[in-house]
PDB file of C-alpha atoms (C1' of nucleotides) in Angstrom:
ATOM      1  CA  MET A   1       0.000   0.000   0.000  1.00 86.00           C
ATOM      2  CA  THR A   2       1.318   3.440  -0.892  1.00 90.00           C
ATOM      3  CA  VAL A   3       1.332   6.484   1.363  1.00 91.00           C
ATOM      4  CA  GLU A   4      -1.430   8.083  -0.702  1.00 91.00           C
ATOM      5  CA  GLU A   5      -3.599   4.981  -0.511  1.00 93.00           C
ATOM      6  CA  ALA A   6      -3.087   4.779   3.237  1.00 94.00           C
ATOM      7  CA  ILE A   7      -4.161   8.404   3.675  1.00 95.00           C
ATOM      8  CA  GLN A   8      -7.279   7.858   1.566  1.00 95.00           C
ATOM      9  CA  LEU A   9      -8.122   4.794   3.647  1.00 96.00           C
ATOM     10  CA  GLN A  10      -7.824   6.840   6.844  1.00 96.00           C
ATOM     11  CA  LEU A  11     -10.127   9.535   5.498  1.00 95.00           C
ATOM     12  CA  ARG A  12     -12.769   6.952   4.604  1.00 96.00           C
ATOM     13  CA  MET A  13     -12.474   4.877   7.785  1.00 97.00           C
ATOM     14  CA  ALA A  14     -12.522   7.891  10.117  1.00 97.00           C
ATOM     15  CA  HIS A  15     -16.287   8.085   9.551  1.00 96.00           C
ATOM     16  CA  LEU A  16     -16.711   4.653  11.144  1.00 98.00           C
ATOM     17  CA  VAL A  17     -15.382   5.705  14.547  1.00 98.00           C
ATOM     18  CA  GLU A  18     -18.032   5.521  17.285  1.00 98.00           C
ATOM     19  CA  HIS A  19     -17.676   8.110  20.064  1.00 98.00           C
ATOM     20  CA  ARG A  20     -19.973   6.376  22.516  1.00 97.00           C
ATOM     21  CA  ALA A  21     -19.499   3.326  24.707  1.00 98.00           C
ATOM     22  CA  PRO A  22     -21.783   0.290  24.344  1.00 97.00           C
ATOM     23  CA  GLU A  23     -24.869   0.229  26.575  1.00 95.00           C
ATOM     24  CA  GLY A  24     -23.910  -0.539  30.187  1.00 96.00           C
ATOM     25  CA  PHE A  25     -20.195  -0.511  29.398  1.00 97.00           C
ATOM     26  CA  GLU A  26     -18.297  -1.810  32.433  1.00 97.00           C
ATOM     27  CA  PRO A  27     -14.911  -3.068  31.279  1.00 98.00           C
ATOM     28  CA  LYS A  28     -13.309  -5.745  33.455  1.00 98.00           C
ATOM     29  CA  VAL A  29     -10.268  -6.618  31.317  1.00 98.00           C
ATOM     30  CA  ALA A  30      -8.075  -4.182  29.399  1.00 98.00           C
ATOM     31  CA  ALA A  31      -5.457  -5.272  26.872  1.00 98.00           C
ATOM     32  CA  GLY A  32      -2.232  -3.339  26.542  1.00 98.00           C
ATOM     33  CA  LEU A  33      -0.662  -3.382  23.072  1.00 98.00           C
ATOM     34  CA  ASP A  34       2.874  -2.587  22.013  1.00 97.00           C
ATOM     35  CA  VAL A  35       5.418  -3.367  19.328  1.00 96.00           C
ATOM     36  CA  ALA A  36       9.171  -3.549  19.845  1.00 94.00           C
ATOM     37  CA  TYR A  37      11.695  -3.579  16.999  1.00 92.00           C
ATOM     38  CA  THR A  38      15.150  -4.756  16.116  1.00 90.00           C
ATOM     39  CA  SER A  39      16.853  -3.727  12.874  1.00 84.00           C
ATOM     40  CA  ASP A  40      14.531  -5.773  10.677  1.00 82.00           C
ATOM     41  CA  ARG A  41      12.149  -7.679  12.924  1.00 91.00           C
ATOM     42  CA  PHE A  42       9.247  -6.766  15.161  1.00 95.00           C
ATOM     43  CA  ILE A  43       7.680  -8.344  18.224  1.00 95.00           C
ATOM     44  CA  ALA A  44       4.098  -7.381  18.939  1.00 97.00           C
ATOM     45  CA  THR A  45       2.692  -7.975  22.416  1.00 97.00           C
ATOM     46  CA  ALA A  46      -0.816  -8.031  23.870  1.00 97.00           C
ATOM     47  CA  VAL A  47      -1.237  -8.268  27.632  1.00 97.00           C
ATOM     48  CA  CYS A  48      -4.627  -8.584  29.346  1.00 98.00           C
ATOM     49  CA  VAL A  49      -4.934  -6.934  32.731  1.00 97.00           C
ATOM     50  CA  ASP A  50      -7.733  -7.201  35.306  1.00 97.00           C
ATOM     51  CA  ILE A  51      -8.752  -3.564  35.688  1.00 97.00           C
ATOM     52  CA  ALA A  52      -9.742  -3.949  39.345  1.00 96.00           C
ATOM     53  CA  THR A  53      -6.598  -5.736  40.565  1.00 96.00           C
ATOM     54  CA  LEU A  54      -4.159  -4.952  37.741  1.00 96.00           C
ATOM     55  CA  ASP A  55      -3.207  -8.622  37.683  1.00 95.00           C
ATOM     56  CA  ILE A  56      -2.040  -9.954  34.335  1.00 96.00           C
ATOM     57  CA  VAL A  57      -4.580 -12.541  33.212  1.00 97.00           C
ATOM     58  CA  ASP A  58      -3.313 -13.379  29.717  1.00 97.00           C
ATOM     59  CA  SER A  59      -0.647 -12.445  27.203  1.00 96.00           C
ATOM     60  CA  ALA A  60       0.366 -13.256  23.649  1.00 97.00           C
ATOM     61  CA  VAL A  61       3.071 -12.265  21.196  1.00 96.00           C
ATOM     62  CA  HIS A  62       3.569 -12.281  17.451  1.00 96.00           C
ATOM     63  CA  HIS A  63       6.779 -11.617  15.588  1.00 94.00           C
ATOM     64  CA  GLY A  64       7.815 -11.163  11.996  1.00 94.00           C
ATOM     65  CA  VAL A  65       9.488  -8.887   9.473  1.00 92.00           C
ATOM     66  CA  ALA A  66       8.602  -5.190   9.479  1.00 86.00           C
ATOM     67  CA  ASP A  67       7.529  -4.033   6.035  1.00 84.00           C
ATOM     68  CA  PHE A  68       5.702  -0.691   6.279  1.00 85.00           C
ATOM     69  CA  PRO A  69       8.104   2.050   7.469  1.00 87.00           C
ATOM     70  CA  TYR A  70       7.245   4.561  10.161  1.00 91.00           C
ATOM     71  CA  VAL A  71       5.676   7.526   8.433  1.00 92.00           C
ATOM     72  CA  PRO A  72       4.354  10.332  10.668  1.00 93.00           C
ATOM     73  CA  GLY A  73       0.565  10.181  10.518  1.00 95.00           C
ATOM     74  CA  LEU A  74       0.586   6.600   9.261  1.00 96.00           C
ATOM     75  CA  PHE A  75       1.807   4.893  12.405  1.00 95.00           C
ATOM     76  CA  SER A  76      -1.088   2.425  12.444  1.00 96.00           C
ATOM     77  CA  PHE A  77      -0.145   0.959   9.078  1.00 95.00           C
ATOM     78  CA  ARG A  78       3.157  -0.122  10.560  1.00 94.00           C
ATOM     79  CA  GLU A  79       1.778  -1.485  13.824  1.00 95.00           C
ATOM     80  CA  LEU A  80      -1.612  -2.935  12.923  1.00 97.00           C
ATOM     81  CA  PRO A  81      -0.362  -5.923  10.883  1.00 96.00           C
ATOM     82  CA  ALA A  82       1.861  -6.843  13.826  1.00 96.00           C
ATOM     83  CA  LEU A  83      -0.747  -6.278  16.527  1.00 97.00           C
ATOM     84  CA  LEU A  84      -3.769  -8.089  15.046  1.00 98.00           C
ATOM     85  CA  PRO A  85      -2.198 -11.580  15.084  1.00 97.00           C
ATOM     86  CA  ALA A  86      -1.012 -11.038  18.663  1.00 97.00           C
ATOM     87  CA  LEU A  87      -4.546 -10.044  19.639  1.00 98.00           C
ATOM     88  CA  ALA A  88      -5.928 -13.131  17.903  1.00 98.00           C
ATOM     89  CA  LYS A  89      -3.695 -15.382  20.005  1.00 97.00           C
ATOM     90  CA  LEU A  90      -5.182 -14.196  23.284  1.00 97.00           C
ATOM     91  CA  ARG A  91      -7.478 -16.681  25.011  1.00 97.00           C
ATOM     92  CA  VAL A  92      -9.172 -13.914  26.965  1.00 97.00           C
ATOM     93  CA  THR A  93     -11.218 -11.434  24.967  1.00 98.00           C
ATOM     94  CA  PRO A  94     -10.494  -7.972  26.397  1.00 98.00           C
ATOM     95  CA  ASP A  95     -13.285  -5.451  26.983  1.00 98.00           C
ATOM     96  CA  VAL A  96     -11.123  -2.548  25.846  1.00 98.00           C
ATOM     97  CA  LEU A  97      -7.814  -2.048  24.043  1.00 98.00           C
ATOM     98  CA  VAL A  98      -5.219   0.413  25.329  1.00 98.00           C
ATOM     99  CA  CYS A  99      -2.869   1.585  22.592  1.00 98.00           C
ATOM    100  CA  ASP A 100       0.546   3.164  22.920  1.00 96.00           C
ATOM    101  CA  GLY A 101      -0.202   6.098  20.629  1.00 96.00           C
ATOM    102  CA  GLN A 102      -3.055   8.328  19.505  1.00 97.00           C
ATOM    103  CA  GLY A 103      -6.672   7.671  18.734  1.00 97.00           C
ATOM    104  CA  LEU A 104      -8.723  10.659  17.590  1.00 97.00           C
ATOM    105  CA  ALA A 105      -5.836  12.992  18.375  1.00 97.00           C
ATOM    106  CA  HIS A 106      -4.530  12.619  14.859  1.00 97.00           C
ATOM    107  CA  PRO A 107      -4.344  14.945  11.814  1.00 96.00           C
ATOM    108  CA  ARG A 108      -7.076  12.925  10.076  1.00 96.00           C
ATOM    109  CA  ARG A 109      -8.771  11.797  13.312  1.00 97.00           C
ATOM    110  CA  PHE A 110      -7.712   8.216  12.755  1.00 97.00           C
ATOM    111  CA  GLY A 111      -4.737   7.237  14.867  1.00 97.00           C
ATOM    112  CA  LEU A 112      -3.772   3.662  15.789  1.00 97.00           C
ATOM    113  CA  ALA A 113      -6.412   3.324  18.524  1.00 98.00           C
ATOM    114  CA  CYS A 114      -9.194   4.252  16.079  1.00 98.00           C
ATOM    115  CA  HIS A 115      -7.825   1.970  13.397  1.00 98.00           C
ATOM    116  CA  ILE A 116      -7.523  -1.097  15.603  1.00 98.00           C
ATOM    117  CA  GLY A 117     -10.870  -0.384  17.249  1.00 98.00           C
ATOM    118  CA  VAL A 118     -12.757  -0.100  13.974  1.00 98.00           C
ATOM    119  CA  GLN A 119     -10.917  -3.123  12.592  1.00 98.00           C
ATOM    120  CA  THR A 120     -11.742  -5.382  15.545  1.00 98.00           C
ATOM    121  CA  GLY A 121     -15.014  -3.805  16.669  1.00 98.00           C
ATOM    122  CA  LEU A 122     -13.623  -3.536  20.212  1.00 98.00           C
ATOM    123  CA  PRO A 123     -13.730  -0.386  22.345  1.00 98.00           C
ATOM    124  CA  SER A 124     -10.284   1.229  22.370  1.00 98.00           C
ATOM    125  CA  ILE A 125      -8.361   4.226  23.652  1.00 98.00           C
ATOM    126  CA  GLY A 126      -5.020   5.792  22.861  1.00 98.00           C
ATOM    127  CA  VAL A 127      -2.602   6.887  25.577  1.00 97.00           C
ATOM    128  CA  SER A 128       0.528   8.521  24.218  1.00 96.00           C
ATOM    129  CA  LYS A 129       3.635  10.075  25.705  1.00 94.00           C
ATOM    130  CA  GLN A 130       3.853  12.759  23.055  1.00 93.00           C
ATOM    131  CA  ALA A 131       1.091  15.169  22.069  1.00 90.00           C
ATOM    132  CA  LEU A 132      -0.244  15.695  18.589  1.00 91.00           C
ATOM    133  CA  GLY A 133      -2.018  19.016  19.034  1.00 90.00           C
ATOM    134  CA  GLN A 134      -1.901  21.949  21.441  1.00 93.00           C
ATOM    135  CA  TYR A 135      -2.642  22.030  25.144  1.00 93.00           C
ATOM    136  CA  GLU A 136      -2.100  24.085  28.243  1.00 92.00           C
ATOM    137  CA  ALA A 137      -0.333  22.555  31.192  1.00 91.00           C
ATOM    138  CA  PRO A 138      -2.833  20.750  33.429  1.00 93.00           C
ATOM    139  CA  GLY A 139      -2.696  21.230  37.205  1.00 92.00           C
ATOM    140  CA  PRO A 140       0.076  19.371  39.039  1.00 89.00           C
ATOM    141  CA  HIS A 141      -2.087  16.718  40.688  1.00 91.00           C
ATOM    142  CA  ARG A 142      -3.047  13.249  39.563  1.00 93.00           C
ATOM    143  CA  GLY A 143      -6.307  13.505  37.652  1.00 95.00           C
ATOM    144  CA  ASP A 144      -5.815  17.103  36.528  1.00 95.00           C
ATOM    145  CA  TRP A 145      -6.288  17.599  32.820  1.00 95.00           C
ATOM    146  CA  LYS A 146      -6.640  20.153  30.026  1.00 95.00           C
ATOM    147  CA  PRO A 147      -8.167  19.711  26.580  1.00 96.00           C
ATOM    148  CA  LEU A 148      -5.907  18.619  23.752  1.00 96.00           C
ATOM    149  CA  VAL A 149      -6.863  20.724  20.751  1.00 95.00           C
ATOM    150  CA  ASP A 150      -6.143  20.344  17.062  1.00 94.00           C
ATOM    151  CA  ASN A 151      -7.498  22.660  14.426  1.00 92.00           C
ATOM    152  CA  GLY A 152      -9.850  24.233  16.963  1.00 91.00           C
ATOM    153  CA  GLU A 153     -11.297  20.831  17.825  1.00 93.00           C
ATOM    154  CA  THR A 154     -10.969  19.007  21.147  1.00 96.00           C
ATOM    155  CA  VAL A 155      -9.413  15.695  20.195  1.00 96.00           C
ATOM    156  CA  GLY A 156      -8.292  14.409  23.585  1.00 97.00           C
ATOM    157  CA  ARG A 157      -6.844  15.394  26.944  1.00 97.00           C
ATOM    158  CA  ALA A 158      -3.469  16.104  28.481  1.00 96.00           C
ATOM    159  CA  LEU A 159      -3.899  14.075  31.665  1.00 96.00           C
ATOM    160  CA  ARG A 160      -1.720  14.091  34.766  1.00 95.00           C
ATOM    161  CA  THR A 161      -1.553  10.494  35.958  1.00 95.00           C
ATOM    162  CA  GLN A 162       0.943  11.173  38.757  1.00 93.00           C
ATOM    163  CA  HIS A 163       1.637  14.185  40.909  1.00 91.00           C
ATOM    164  CA  GLY A 164       4.220  16.412  39.301  1.00 84.00           C
ATOM    165  CA  VAL A 165       5.077  14.224  36.299  1.00 91.00           C
ATOM    166  CA  LYS A 166       4.646  15.093  32.639  1.00 92.00           C
ATOM    167  CA  PRO A 167       1.081  14.422  31.453  1.00 94.00           C
ATOM    168  CA  VAL A 168       0.046  11.650  29.076  1.00 95.00           C
ATOM    169  CA  PHE A 169      -2.243  12.300  26.123  1.00 96.00           C
ATOM    170  CA  VAL A 170      -5.520  10.439  26.095  1.00 97.00           C
ATOM    171  CA  SER A 171      -7.875  10.193  23.144  1.00 97.00           C
ATOM    172  CA  ILE A 172     -10.711   7.880  22.247  1.00 98.00           C
ATOM    173  CA  GLY A 173     -10.143   5.113  19.765  1.00 98.00           C
ATOM    174  CA  HIS A 174     -13.536   3.517  19.110  1.00 98.00           C
ATOM    175  CA  ARG A 175     -16.811   2.811  20.925  1.00 98.00           C
ATOM    176  CA  ILE A 176     -15.949   4.903  23.984  1.00 98.00           C
ATOM    177  CA  ASP A 177     -16.218   8.509  25.185  1.00 98.00           C
ATOM    178  CA  LEU A 178     -13.475  10.792  26.449  1.00 97.00           C
ATOM    179  CA  ASP A 179     -14.658  10.822  30.082  1.00 98.00           C
ATOM    180  CA  THR A 180     -14.647   7.029  30.214  1.00 98.00           C
ATOM    181  CA  ALA A 181     -11.256   6.892  28.484  1.00 98.00           C
ATOM    182  CA  THR A 182      -9.851   9.325  31.040  1.00 97.00           C
ATOM    183  CA  GLU A 183     -11.307   7.395  33.962  1.00 97.00           C
ATOM    184  CA  LEU A 184      -9.907   4.129  32.621  1.00 98.00           C
ATOM    185  CA  THR A 185      -6.461   5.632  32.107  1.00 97.00           C
ATOM    186  CA  LEU A 186      -6.385   6.791  35.713  1.00 96.00           C
ATOM    187  CA  LYS A 187      -7.504   3.384  36.997  1.00 97.00           C
ATOM    188  CA  LEU A 188      -4.736   1.731  35.020  1.00 97.00           C
ATOM    189  CA  SER A 189      -2.089   4.200  36.216  1.00 96.00           C
ATOM    190  CA  PRO A 190      -2.167   4.139  40.035  1.00 94.00           C
ATOM    191  CA  ARG A 191       1.596   4.328  40.448  1.00 93.00           C
ATOM    192  CA  TYR A 192       3.412   5.285  37.290  1.00 94.00           C
ATOM    193  CA  ARG A 193       3.016   7.798  34.516  1.00 95.00           C
ATOM    194  CA  LEU A 194       1.941   5.190  31.959  1.00 95.00           C
ATOM    195  CA  PRO A 195      -0.922   2.668  32.307  1.00 96.00           C
ATOM    196  CA  GLU A 196       0.033  -0.762  33.640  1.00 96.00           C
ATOM    197  CA  THR A 197      -1.286  -2.228  30.391  1.00 97.00           C
ATOM    198  CA  THR A 198       1.261  -0.332  28.316  1.00 96.00           C
ATOM    199  CA  ARG A 199       4.019  -1.046  30.816  1.00 95.00           C
ATOM    200  CA  ALA A 200       3.275  -4.769  30.828  1.00 96.00           C
ATOM    201  CA  ALA A 201       3.149  -4.995  27.024  1.00 96.00           C
ATOM    202  CA  ASP A 202       6.356  -2.999  26.689  1.00 95.00           C
ATOM    203  CA  HIS A 203       8.090  -5.107  29.324  1.00 94.00           C
ATOM    204  CA  LEU A 204       7.059  -8.392  27.717  1.00 94.00           C
ATOM    205  CA  GLY A 205       8.398  -7.263  24.347  1.00 94.00           C
ATOM    206  CA  ARG A 206      11.751  -6.391  25.855  1.00 91.00           C
ATOM    207  CA  GLU A 207      11.937  -9.697  27.703  1.00 91.00           C
ATOM    208  CA  VAL A 208      11.346 -11.618  24.487  1.00 92.00           C
ATOM    209  CA  LEU A 209      13.932  -9.539  22.620  1.00 88.00           C
ATOM    210  CA  ALA A 210      16.418 -10.198  25.398  1.00 83.00           C
ATOM    211  CA  GLY A 211      15.738 -13.909  25.125  1.00 83.00           C
ATOM    212  CA  ARG A 212      14.608 -14.167  28.724  1.00 82.00           C
ATOM    213  CA  VAL A 213      11.121 -15.187  27.614  1.00 79.00           C
ATOM    214  CA  GLY A 214      10.600 -17.698  24.828  1.00 74.00           C
ATOM    215  CA  VAL A 215       7.878 -17.018  22.297  1.00 66.00           C
ATOM    216  CA  GLN A 216       6.477 -20.477  22.989  1.00 63.00           C
ATOM    217  CA  ASP A 217       5.864 -19.395  26.577  1.00 62.00           C
ATOM    218  CA  VAL A 218       3.228 -16.986  25.337  1.00 65.00           C
ATOM    219  CA  ARG A 219       1.861 -19.038  22.465  1.00 56.00           C
ATOM    220  CA  ASP A 220       3.743 -17.570  19.561  1.00 56.00           C
TER     221      ASP A 220
ATOM    222  C1'  DG B   1      10.006  28.549   2.965  1.00 62.88           C
ATOM    223  C1'  DC B   2      10.981  26.256   7.695  1.00 62.88           C
ATOM    224  C1'  DG B   3      10.368  23.256  11.381  1.00 62.88           C
ATOM    225  C1'  DA B   4       7.728  19.560  13.567  1.00 62.88           C
ATOM    226  C1'  DC B   5       6.138  15.096  13.102  1.00 62.88           C
ATOM    227  C1'  DA B   6       2.388   9.224  17.862  1.00 62.88           C
ATOM    228  C1'  DG B   7       6.169   4.883  17.844  1.00 62.88           C
TER     229       DG B   7
ATOM    230  C1'  DA C   1      11.219   2.856  17.938  1.00 62.88           C
ATOM    231  C1'  DT C   2      16.490   2.092  18.933  1.00 62.88           C
ATOM    232  C1'  DC C   3      21.343   3.494  20.163  1.00 62.88           C
ATOM    233  C1'  DT C   4      23.927   4.564  25.052  1.00 62.88           C
ATOM    234  C1'  DT C   5      26.559   6.786  30.252  1.00 62.88           C
ATOM    235  C1'  DG C   6      25.675   8.735  33.982  1.00 62.88           C
ATOM    236  C1'  DT C   7      22.699  10.459  37.599  1.00 62.88           C
ATOM    237  C1'  DC C   8      19.008  11.054  40.936  1.00 62.88           C
ATOM    238  C1'  DG C   9      15.639   9.079  44.164  1.00 62.88           C
ATOM    239  C1'  DC C  10      13.050   5.624  46.801  1.00 62.88           C
TER     240       DC C  10
END
DNA sequence: GCGACAG
DNA sequence: ATCTTGTCGC
């Protein structure tokens, strides 16, 4: 797929994003997703976490050869082909996906979290370390936030997950609203800046790369 | 035209 | 994302 084709696909698929959670949405299990890279290979990880206890209840990995390069604005086309097979290997079906990147907070309103949400039909959110858009500094306390704005539109929030640390940037992916996404992010981040889901997925990827965890241990 | 640009 | 040394804090 060319860059132009990918952009056209984003513009068409952005209309499919649902900004509301399913009726009676009460997520119990959240899946953290991440992809780690070496020079030519990737390792995608999906880790299911019990939202109430933060216990890891399932995990899966998928590895292969990276083909689509990282192009700003087209991040999902690089990560999605790696992430979907990892997601498919999970035995537990998560209630919500937590992506390491943007959702609606994207130039064409279709970041990774939107893409993977629409593709799978699962509710999803994006929690990123770097903002795409403008924002004012939120208050210094955990839970403080300010709107993340792009082109005069509120596309997410700069959210303080820990007292005095740099905020994270939350946006909806699919089938969820911004308040619920914010609340979930805070539940998943009781101790560190980033959600436990993202931390667990990131950690698993590094362990596999380091050879300390075999792919067979997580059903490669 | 110039710089910035999720991971 | 990955490549890397040192440094600060619990």
